[in-house]
């Protein structure tokens, strides 16, 4: 990518807790890519300003064919419980000559519960990313298969090649992939030990009475359980290695985060939008 | 509650994988209540059908004052990174005489990765809930404190009374709670062992080559880590018991889910919207 930050403009600008905001492309993409379910929002009826949200699976990617044409911006490829309503709306938007259907995608990971002196200062250690853009249905068959592989391998690395492939005609027809061209993106990250306000930090009675600290939180992968028609003995390496490595990395991240210095608050009156 | 299911009407009706759909009030509320971060979607500019999503903390509740007035429907109380923009829009909607700002709230929990014979049939064991309704800012001070307590205790039971309370004047002023009156809700639940299509289940070569099973997934709470200004020795019971009980229950749920029979697919042509 030629740019390493997303531009700050309009609705992707974070106005609350600015010091926790990030526009770093790598950070935002890594949050999206490591979140097993993305929440995707769209407006089903343009005459009513009421959005709905669908849970979907997605992954950031730059299709080699796009790259060869000189495109540099990564897209978000979405799969999963893609309602036909969503597909129809994306299709209609393109037919009207628009860039696609306006979508918003959100990904949030909780890394810890931050327990402080008073309810108001309680917090999470967390990472969140929000993407905005225009979605179109991927029609190019080569790009579609590339995206299916990208998304399958995002759940378990190298899973795609360890299954029955390629997708047959019926599967290619029934599967649809949305491609979100990003027009704005932002992230927020909170890490570190608790922080409280000066008024409470001066109170000996409160400091003596309230436990403060962090409960680290991470997604744990349990021992893989063979299904009823599995014939293979033992767990294959691509599954086993993934579970071992992820558990080590996720636990480490949650605990590392719990020990970092607390963010310094720099919110001033009027800074919020 | 007098009704134990949400009505199926309009946009909350699940049209894809109907057999996984639920309108059960208790199921939907339990998914929302056990999700540490909810994704909240709204349309910032009614003339542009482009939604945005904010991560927020929330909890279902029926305020005793509402109950005393004969109200029976539970609301979703939202707190967290409540942008002033969101508050302003809710305020303006009420001033225009509308019911509130149209919001959509989504909660999804992943219980396992379901690894099948072919990429197309890969799945998650998961629970998701989507709420739609109209949001207003809670102005009643009694209801606001009640909601703050509800939300704090949703993160760690009994935490509220183990901190410096009540909130002071400045905290009451800076904290805002949104109350979402639910107009529609739906959920989806997938549990169980892998299931594959008949065409692949007949193929000896594929059954011999591909490992199938479930990787149970659950949010694990690590050993609580005291912060730099904590003075209490040991972890208090309300924190310790919560961590122990949750870890046991969450692990059990993920593994129980991995062993259940697979859902029987009953999707027919034309059933999808």
Coordinates of C-alpha atoms in Angstrom, one line a residue:
Chain A
X1 CA 0.0 0.0 0.0
X2 CA 1.3 3.5 -0.8
X3 CA -0.5 5.2 2.1
X4 CA 0.0 3.9 5.6
X5 CA -2.9 5.9 7.2
X6 CA -6.5 6.4 6.2
X7 CA -7.4 10.1 5.7
X8 CA -9.4 11.7 8.5
X9 CA -12.5 13.3 7.0
X10 CA -16.1 13.5 7.8
X11 CA -17.7 10.6 9.6
X12 CA -14.7 8.4 10.2
X13 CA -13.1 11.1 12.4
X14 CA -13.1 9.9 16.0
X15 CA -14.1 12.8 18.2
X16 CA -14.4 11.1 21.6
X17 CA -11.2 9.9 23.3
X18 CA -9.1 11.1 20.4
X19 CA -5.9 9.9 22.1
X20 CA -7.2 6.3 21.6
X21 CA -7.9 6.8 17.9
X22 CA -5.9 5.3 15.1
X23 CA -6.0 5.7 11.3
X24 CA -3.1 3.4 10.8
X25 CA -3.9 1.0 7.9
X26 CA -2.0 -2.0 9.3
X27 CA -3.7 -1.7 12.8
X28 CA -7.2 -1.3 11.3
X29 CA -6.7 -4.2 8.9
X30 CA -5.3 -6.5 11.6
X31 CA -8.4 -5.8 13.8
X32 CA -10.7 -6.7 10.9
X33 CA -8.7 -9.7 9.9
X34 CA -8.5 -11.3 13.4
X35 CA -12.2 -10.8 14.2
X36 CA -14.2 -14.0 13.5
X37 CA -17.5 -12.2 13.0
X38 CA -17.9 -8.7 11.5
X39 CA -21.0 -6.7 11.9
X40 CA -22.2 -5.2 8.6
X41 CA -24.7 -2.4 8.5
X42 CA -26.8 -1.1 5.6
X43 CA -30.0 0.9 5.0
X44 CA -32.7 -1.4 3.5
X45 CA -35.0 1.3 2.4
X46 CA -33.4 4.7 1.5
X47 CA -36.6 6.6 2.3
X48 CA -36.4 5.4 6.0
X49 CA -33.2 6.3 7.9
X50 CA -33.2 2.9 9.8
X51 CA -30.2 0.6 9.4
X52 CA -30.0 -3.1 10.0
X53 CA -27.0 -5.1 10.9
X54 CA -25.9 -8.6 9.7
X55 CA -23.1 -10.7 11.1
X56 CA -20.7 -11.8 8.4
X57 CA -17.3 -13.2 7.8
X58 CA -14.8 -11.0 6.1
X59 CA -11.2 -10.3 5.3
X60 CA -9.1 -7.4 3.9
X61 CA -7.4 -8.2 0.6
X62 CA -6.0 -6.8 -2.6
X63 CA -6.9 -9.1 -5.6
X64 CA -3.8 -9.6 -7.8
X65 CA -5.9 -8.7 -10.8
X66 CA -6.7 -5.3 -9.3
X67 CA -3.1 -4.8 -8.3
X68 CA -2.1 -5.5 -11.9
X69 CA -4.4 -2.8 -13.0
X70 CA -2.6 -0.4 -10.7
X71 CA -5.1 -0.3 -7.8
X72 CA -3.5 0.1 -4.4
X73 CA -6.3 0.3 -1.9
X74 CA -7.3 -2.9 -0.1
X75 CA -10.9 -4.0 -0.1
X76 CA -12.9 -5.8 2.5
X77 CA -14.3 -9.1 1.1
X78 CA -17.5 -10.3 2.9
X79 CA -19.1 -13.7 3.0
X80 CA -21.4 -15.5 5.3
X81 CA -25.0 -14.8 6.0
X82 CA -25.3 -12.6 3.0
X83 CA -29.0 -11.9 2.7
X84 CA -30.5 -11.8 -0.7
X85 CA -31.9 -8.5 0.3
X86 CA -28.4 -7.1 0.7
X87 CA -27.3 -8.6 -2.6
X88 CA -30.4 -7.1 -4.3
X89 CA -29.6 -3.7 -2.9
X90 CA -26.0 -3.9 -4.0
X91 CA -27.1 -5.0 -7.5
X92 CA -29.7 -2.2 -7.8
X93 CA -27.2 0.5 -6.7
X94 CA -24.7 -0.6 -9.4
X95 CA -27.5 -0.6 -12.0
X96 CA -28.4 2.9 -11.0
X97 CA -24.8 3.9 -11.9
X98 CA -23.8 4.3 -8.3
X99 CA -20.5 3.1 -6.8
X100 CA -22.2 0.4 -4.8
X101 CA -24.3 0.0 -1.7
X102 CA -23.2 2.2 1.2
X103 CA -22.0 -0.2 4.0
X104 CA -20.4 0.1 7.4
X105 CA -18.4 -2.7 8.8
X106 CA -17.4 -2.9 12.5
X107 CA -15.0 -5.3 14.3
X108 CA -14.3 -5.2 18.0
X109 CA -12.0 -7.4 20.2
X110 CA -12.1 -7.2 24.0
X111 CA -8.7 -7.7 25.6
X112 CA -9.6 -7.1 29.2
X113 CA -12.0 -5.7 31.8
X114 CA -10.5 -2.7 33.5
X115 CA -11.8 -2.4 37.1
X116 CA -11.3 1.1 38.6
X117 CA -12.4 3.0 41.7
X118 CA -15.7 4.2 40.4
X119 CA -18.3 2.9 37.9
X120 CA -17.7 5.9 35.6
X121 CA -14.0 5.1 35.0
X122 CA -14.5 1.4 34.4
X123 CA -13.3 0.5 30.9
X124 CA -12.3 -2.3 28.6
X125 CA -9.0 -2.9 27.1
X126 CA -10.1 -3.3 23.5
X127 CA -9.4 -2.9 19.8
X128 CA -12.1 -1.7 17.4
X129 CA -12.2 -0.8 13.7
X130 CA -14.9 0.7 11.6
X131 CA -14.9 0.7 7.8
X132 CA -17.2 2.7 5.5
X133 CA -17.5 2.3 1.8
X134 CA -19.5 1.0 -1.2
X135 CA -20.2 -2.7 -1.8
X136 CA -20.6 -4.5 -5.0
X137 CA -21.1 -8.2 -5.8
X138 CA -18.0 -9.9 -7.1
X139 CA -18.8 -11.2 -10.5
X140 CA -15.4 -12.2 -11.8
X141 CA -15.0 -15.9 -11.2
X142 CA -11.3 -15.8 -10.7
X143 CA -11.6 -13.0 -8.1
X144 CA -14.5 -14.9 -6.4
X145 CA -12.5 -18.1 -6.0
X146 CA -9.5 -16.0 -4.7
X147 CA -11.8 -14.4 -2.2
X148 CA -13.4 -17.7 -1.1
X149 CA -9.9 -19.0 -0.4
X150 CA -8.8 -15.9 1.4
X151 CA -11.8 -16.0 3.7
X152 CA -11.7 -19.8 4.4
X153 CA -8.0 -19.5 5.2
X154 CA -8.7 -16.5 7.5
X155 CA -10.6 -18.9 9.8
X156 CA -7.9 -21.6 9.8
X157 CA -4.7 -21.0 7.8
X158 CA -4.3 -23.4 4.9
X159 CA -7.7 -24.9 5.5
X160 CA -8.8 -24.3 1.9
X161 CA -6.3 -26.7 0.3
X162 CA -7.1 -29.3 3.0
X163 CA -10.7 -29.6 1.8
X164 CA -12.6 -30.8 -1.2
X165 CA -11.9 -28.1 -3.8
X166 CA -12.5 -26.5 -6.2
X167 CA -16.1 -25.3 -5.6
X168 CA -18.4 -26.9 -8.2
X169 CA -20.9 -25.0 -10.4
X170 CA -23.7 -25.1 -7.9
X171 CA -21.5 -23.8 -5.1
X172 CA -20.2 -21.0 -7.3
X173 CA -23.7 -20.0 -8.1
X174 CA -25.1 -20.1 -4.6
X175 CA -22.1 -18.4 -3.0
X176 CA -21.9 -14.6 -3.3
X177 CA -19.0 -12.4 -2.1
X178 CA -19.3 -8.7 -1.5
X179 CA -16.4 -6.4 -2.1
X180 CA -16.3 -3.3 0.0
X181 CA -14.3 -0.4 -1.5
X182 CA -13.2 1.6 1.5
X183 CA -13.9 5.3 1.5
X184 CA -13.2 5.9 5.2
X185 CA -11.8 3.9 8.2
X186 CA -10.9 4.4 11.8
X187 CA -9.9 2.4 14.8
X188 CA -9.7 2.8 18.5
X189 CA -7.4 1.0 20.9
X190 CA -7.4 1.1 24.7
X191 CA -4.6 -0.8 26.5
X192 CA -3.1 -0.7 29.9
X193 CA -3.6 -0.6 33.7
X194 CA -6.6 1.2 35.3
X195 CA -6.6 4.9 35.5
X196 CA -8.8 7.0 37.8
X197 CA -9.6 10.7 38.3
X198 CA -7.5 12.8 40.6
X199 CA -10.5 13.4 42.9
X200 CA -10.7 9.6 43.7
X201 CA -6.9 9.0 43.8
X202 CA -6.7 11.5 46.7
X203 CA -9.3 9.5 48.8
X204 CA -7.5 7.1 51.2
X205 CA -10.8 5.5 52.2
X206 CA -11.6 4.6 48.6
X207 CA -8.1 3.4 47.7
X208 CA -8.2 1.2 50.8
X209 CA -11.6 -0.3 49.9
X210 CA -11.8 -0.8 46.2
X211 CA -9.8 -3.5 44.3
X212 CA -8.5 -2.1 41.0
X213 CA -6.9 -4.1 38.2
X214 CA -7.5 -5.8 34.9
X215 CA -9.1 -9.1 34.1
X216 CA -7.4 -10.2 30.9
X217 CA -9.9 -11.5 28.3
X218 CA -9.1 -13.6 25.2
X219 CA -10.8 -16.0 22.8
X220 CA -9.7 -19.5 23.7
X221 CA -9.7 -22.3 21.2
X222 CA -10.5 -25.7 22.9
X223 CA -9.1 -29.1 21.9
X224 CA -10.5 -29.8 18.4
X225 CA -13.4 -32.4 18.6
X226 CA -13.7 -34.9 15.7
X227 CA -17.2 -35.0 14.2
X228 CA -19.3 -38.1 13.6
X229 CA -18.1 -38.8 10.1
X230 CA -14.5 -37.9 10.6
X231 CA -12.2 -40.8 9.6
X232 CA -8.8 -39.3 10.2
X233 CA -6.9 -40.3 13.4
X234 CA -5.3 -37.5 15.2
X235 CA -5.7 -33.8 14.5
X236 CA -4.0 -32.6 11.3
X237 CA -1.1 -30.2 11.6
X238 CA -2.8 -27.3 10.0
X239 CA -5.6 -27.5 12.6
X240 CA -3.4 -28.4 15.6
X241 CA -0.6 -25.8 15.0
X242 CA -3.2 -23.1 14.5
X243 CA -4.9 -23.9 17.8
X244 CA -1.6 -24.1 19.7
X245 CA -0.2 -20.9 18.2
X246 CA -3.3 -18.9 18.5
X247 CA -3.9 -19.8 22.2
X248 CA -0.3 -18.8 23.0
X249 CA -0.5 -15.5 21.1
X250 CA -4.0 -14.5 22.3
X251 CA -3.2 -15.2 26.0
X252 CA 0.0 -13.3 25.7
X253 CA -1.6 -10.3 24.1
X254 CA -4.3 -10.1 26.8
X255 CA -1.8 -10.2 29.6
X256 CA 0.7 -7.9 27.9
X257 CA -2.1 -5.4 27.4
X258 CA -3.1 -5.6 31.1
X259 CA 0.4 -4.4 32.2
X260 CA 0.9 -1.5 29.8
X261 CA 0.8 2.0 31.1
X262 CA -2.7 3.5 31.1
X263 CA -3.5 5.9 28.3
X264 CA -3.2 9.6 29.3
X265 CA -6.5 11.3 28.9
X266 CA -6.4 14.4 26.8
X267 CA -10.1 15.0 26.3
X268 CA -10.8 18.7 26.6
X269 CA -14.2 20.5 26.6
X270 CA -15.3 21.0 23.0
X271 CA -13.1 18.2 21.7
X272 CA -16.1 15.9 21.4
X273 CA -18.2 16.5 18.4
Chain B
X1 CA -43.0 -10.3 30.2
X2 CA -46.4 -11.1 28.8
X3 CA -45.1 -12.2 25.5
X4 CA -42.4 -14.8 25.2
X5 CA -41.7 -14.3 21.5
X6 CA -41.0 -11.2 19.4
X7 CA -43.5 -10.8 16.5
X8 CA -42.2 -11.7 13.1
X9 CA -42.8 -8.7 10.8
X10 CA -40.9 -6.8 8.2
X11 CA -37.2 -6.5 8.5
X12 CA -36.7 -8.6 11.6
X13 CA -37.9 -11.7 9.8
X14 CA -35.0 -14.1 9.1
X15 CA -35.3 -15.4 5.6
X16 CA -32.0 -17.3 5.3
X17 CA -31.5 -20.5 7.2
X18 CA -35.0 -20.2 8.8
X19 CA -34.4 -23.3 10.9
X20 CA -31.7 -21.5 12.8
X21 CA -33.9 -18.5 13.5
X22 CA -35.4 -17.6 16.9
X23 CA -37.8 -15.0 18.1
X24 CA -37.7 -16.2 21.7
X25 CA -37.4 -13.3 24.0
X26 CA -35.3 -15.0 26.6
X27 CA -32.8 -16.3 24.1
X28 CA -32.4 -13.0 22.4
X29 CA -32.1 -11.1 25.7
X30 CA -29.5 -13.6 27.0
X31 CA -27.4 -13.2 23.8
X32 CA -27.5 -9.4 24.2
X33 CA -26.8 -9.5 28.0
X34 CA -23.8 -11.9 27.7
X35 CA -22.1 -9.9 24.9
X36 CA -19.4 -7.5 26.3
X37 CA -19.6 -5.2 23.3
X38 CA -22.7 -4.5 21.2
X39 CA -22.5 -2.9 17.8
X40 CA -25.0 0.0 17.4
X41 CA -25.9 1.3 14.0
X42 CA -27.6 4.5 13.1
X43 CA -27.9 6.9 10.1
X44 CA -26.1 10.2 10.8
X45 CA -27.6 12.1 7.9
X46 CA -31.2 11.1 6.9
X47 CA -30.6 12.4 3.3
X48 CA -27.8 9.9 2.8
X49 CA -28.6 6.1 3.3
X50 CA -25.2 5.4 4.8
X51 CA -25.1 4.0 8.3
X52 CA -22.3 4.1 10.8
X53 CA -21.6 1.6 13.7
X54 CA -20.4 2.4 17.2
X55 CA -19.2 -0.2 19.7
X56 CA -21.2 0.2 23.0
X57 CA -22.0 -1.6 26.2
X58 CA -25.6 -2.5 26.8
X59 CA -28.1 -4.5 28.8
X60 CA -31.7 -5.4 28.6
X61 CA -33.9 -4.1 31.4
X62 CA -37.3 -3.1 32.6
X63 CA -37.1 0.0 34.9
X64 CA -39.3 -0.5 38.0
X65 CA -40.8 2.9 37.3
X66 CA -41.9 1.8 33.8
X67 CA -43.2 -1.5 35.2
X68 CA -45.2 0.5 37.8
X69 CA -46.8 2.4 34.9
X70 CA -47.9 -0.9 33.4
X71 CA -45.2 -1.2 30.7
X72 CA -44.2 -4.8 30.0
X73 CA -41.6 -4.6 27.1
X74 CA -38.0 -4.6 28.1
X75 CA -35.7 -2.0 26.7
X76 CA -32.0 -2.1 25.8
X77 CA -30.0 0.4 27.8
X78 CA -26.8 1.5 26.1
X79 CA -23.7 3.1 27.5
X80 CA -20.1 3.4 26.5
X81 CA -18.6 5.3 23.6
X82 CA -21.8 7.3 23.1
X83 CA -20.8 9.9 20.6
X84 CA -22.3 13.3 21.1
X85 CA -23.4 13.1 17.5
X86 CA -25.6 10.1 18.4
X87 CA -27.0 11.9 21.4
X88 CA -27.7 15.0 19.4
X89 CA -29.6 13.0 16.8
X90 CA -31.6 11.2 19.5
X91 CA -32.4 14.6 21.0
X92 CA -33.4 16.1 17.7
X93 CA -35.7 13.2 16.8
X94 CA -37.6 13.6 20.1
X95 CA -37.9 17.3 19.6
X96 CA -39.4 16.7 16.1
X97 CA -42.1 14.6 17.9
X98 CA -40.7 11.3 16.7
X99 CA -40.5 8.2 18.9
X100 CA -36.7 8.5 19.0
X101 CA -33.7 7.8 16.7
X102 CA -33.9 4.6 14.7
X103 CA -31.1 2.3 15.9
X104 CA -30.1 -1.3 15.2
X105 CA -28.2 -3.2 17.8
X106 CA -26.3 -6.5 17.1
X107 CA -24.7 -9.0 19.4
X108 CA -22.8 -12.1 18.2
X109 CA -21.0 -14.8 20.2
X110 CA -18.9 -17.5 18.5
X111 CA -19.0 -20.9 20.1
X112 CA -16.9 -22.9 17.7
X113 CA -15.4 -23.3 14.3
X114 CA -17.2 -26.0 12.4
X115 CA -14.7 -27.7 9.9
X116 CA -16.4 -29.7 7.2
X117 CA -15.5 -31.4 3.9
X118 CA -15.6 -28.4 1.6
X119 CA -15.2 -24.6 2.1
X120 CA -18.8 -24.0 1.2
X121 CA -20.1 -26.0 4.2
X122 CA -17.7 -24.6 6.8
X123 CA -19.6 -22.8 9.5
X124 CA -19.5 -21.4 13.0
X125 CA -21.4 -22.5 16.0
X126 CA -22.7 -19.1 17.1
X127 CA -25.5 -17.1 18.7
X128 CA -26.5 -13.8 17.3
X129 CA -29.2 -11.3 18.1
X130 CA -30.4 -8.2 16.3
X131 CA -32.6 -5.5 17.9
X132 CA -34.3 -2.6 16.1
X133 CA -36.1 0.3 17.7
X134 CA -36.1 3.9 18.7
X135 CA -33.6 5.4 21.1
X136 CA -34.1 8.3 23.5
X137 CA -31.7 9.8 26.1
X138 CA -32.6 8.8 29.6
X139 CA -33.4 12.1 31.4
X140 CA -35.0 10.7 34.6
X141 CA -32.2 10.7 37.3
X142 CA -33.5 7.7 39.1
X143 CA -33.7 5.6 35.9
X144 CA -30.3 6.8 34.9
X145 CA -28.6 5.6 38.1
X146 CA -30.6 2.4 37.9
X147 CA -29.3 1.8 34.3
X148 CA -25.7 2.7 35.3
X149 CA -25.9 0.1 38.1
X150 CA -27.5 -2.4 35.7
X151 CA -24.7 -1.9 33.1
X152 CA -21.8 -1.9 35.6
X153 CA -23.1 -5.1 37.2
X154 CA -23.5 -6.7 33.7
X155 CA -19.7 -6.6 33.3
X156 CA -19.0 -8.0 36.8
X157 CA -21.9 -8.9 39.1
X158 CA -22.1 -6.8 42.2
X159 CA -19.3 -4.6 41.0
X160 CA -21.3 -1.4 41.4
X161 CA -21.6 -1.7 45.2
X162 CA -17.9 -2.5 45.5
X163 CA -16.8 0.8 44.0
X164 CA -17.0 4.5 45.0
X165 CA -20.7 5.4 44.6
X166 CA -23.0 7.2 44.1
X167 CA -21.9 9.1 40.9
X168 CA -21.3 12.7 41.7
X169 CA -22.9 15.7 39.9
X170 CA -20.1 16.0 37.3
X171 CA -20.4 12.2 36.5
X172 CA -24.2 12.3 36.2
X173 CA -23.8 15.2 33.8
X174 CA -21.1 13.7 31.6
X175 CA -22.7 10.3 31.5
X176 CA -25.5 9.6 29.1
X177 CA -27.5 6.5 28.7
X178 CA -29.6 5.6 25.7
X179 CA -32.8 3.7 26.1
X180 CA -33.8 1.7 23.0
X181 CA -37.5 0.8 22.8
X182 CA -37.6 -2.4 20.9
X183 CA -39.9 -2.6 17.8
X184 CA -38.4 -5.8 16.3
X185 CA -35.9 -8.4 17.3
X186 CA -34.6 -11.7 16.0
X187 CA -31.9 -14.2 16.7
X188 CA -30.0 -17.0 15.1
X189 CA -28.4 -20.0 16.7
X190 CA -26.2 -22.7 15.1
X191 CA -25.0 -25.5 17.3
X192 CA -23.7 -29.0 16.7
X193 CA -21.4 -31.2 14.9
X194 CA -20.4 -30.6 11.2
X195 CA -22.9 -31.4 8.4
X196 CA -22.1 -31.8 4.8
X197 CA -24.0 -32.2 1.6
X198 CA -25.0 -35.7 0.3
X199 CA -22.7 -35.3 -2.8
X200 CA -19.6 -35.1 -0.6
X201 CA -20.8 -37.7 2.0
X202 CA -20.8 -40.3 -0.8
X203 CA -17.2 -39.6 -1.8
X204 CA -14.9 -42.2 -0.1
X205 CA -11.8 -40.3 -1.2
X206 CA -12.9 -37.1 0.4
X207 CA -14.1 -38.7 3.6
X208 CA -10.7 -40.4 3.8
X209 CA -8.7 -37.2 3.3
X210 CA -10.5 -34.3 5.1
X211 CA -10.5 -33.9 8.9
X212 CA -14.0 -32.8 10.1
X213 CA -14.9 -31.6 13.5
X214 CA -15.4 -28.6 15.7
X215 CA -12.9 -26.3 17.4
X216 CA -14.8 -25.1 20.5
X217 CA -14.3 -21.3 21.1
X218 CA -15.0 -19.3 24.2
X219 CA -14.0 -16.1 25.9
X220 CA -11.6 -17.0 28.6
X221 CA -11.0 -14.7 31.6
X222 CA -7.4 -14.7 32.8
X223 CA -6.2 -14.4 36.4
X224 CA -7.1 -10.9 37.5
X225 CA -4.0 -8.6 37.6
X226 CA -3.9 -6.0 40.3
X227 CA -3.2 -2.5 39.0
X228 CA -0.4 -0.1 40.2
X229 CA -2.5 1.7 42.8
X230 CA -4.4 -1.3 44.1
X231 CA -4.0 -1.7 47.9
X232 CA -6.1 -4.8 48.6
X233 CA -4.3 -8.1 49.1
X234 CA -5.9 -11.0 47.3
X235 CA -8.7 -10.8 44.7
X236 CA -12.1 -9.9 46.2
X237 CA -14.8 -12.6 46.1
X238 CA -17.1 -10.7 43.7
X239 CA -14.2 -10.7 41.1
X240 CA -12.8 -14.1 41.8
X241 CA -16.1 -16.0 41.9
X242 CA -17.2 -14.3 38.7
X243 CA -14.0 -15.4 36.9
X244 CA -14.1 -19.0 38.1
X245 CA -17.9 -19.4 37.4
X246 CA -17.7 -17.8 34.0
X247 CA -14.7 -19.8 32.8
X248 CA -16.4 -23.1 33.9
X249 CA -19.7 -22.1 32.2
X250 CA -18.3 -20.8 29.0
X251 CA -16.0 -23.7 28.4
X252 CA -18.8 -26.1 29.1
X253 CA -21.1 -24.3 26.7
X254 CA -18.6 -24.4 23.9
X255 CA -17.9 -28.1 24.3
X256 CA -21.5 -29.0 24.8
X257 CA -22.4 -27.2 21.6
X258 CA -19.7 -29.0 19.7
X259 CA -21.3 -32.4 20.4
X260 CA -24.9 -31.6 19.7
X261 CA -26.6 -33.0 16.6
X262 CA -26.2 -30.8 13.5
X263 CA -29.1 -28.7 12.5
X264 CA -31.2 -30.2 9.7
X265 CA -31.2 -28.0 6.7
X266 CA -34.6 -27.2 5.4
X267 CA -33.8 -24.4 3.0
X268 CA -35.8 -24.7 -0.1
X269 CA -35.7 -22.7 -3.3
X270 CA -37.6 -19.5 -2.8
X271 CA -37.4 -19.6 0.9
X272 CA -34.7 -17.0 0.9
X273 CA -35.9 -13.5 0.4

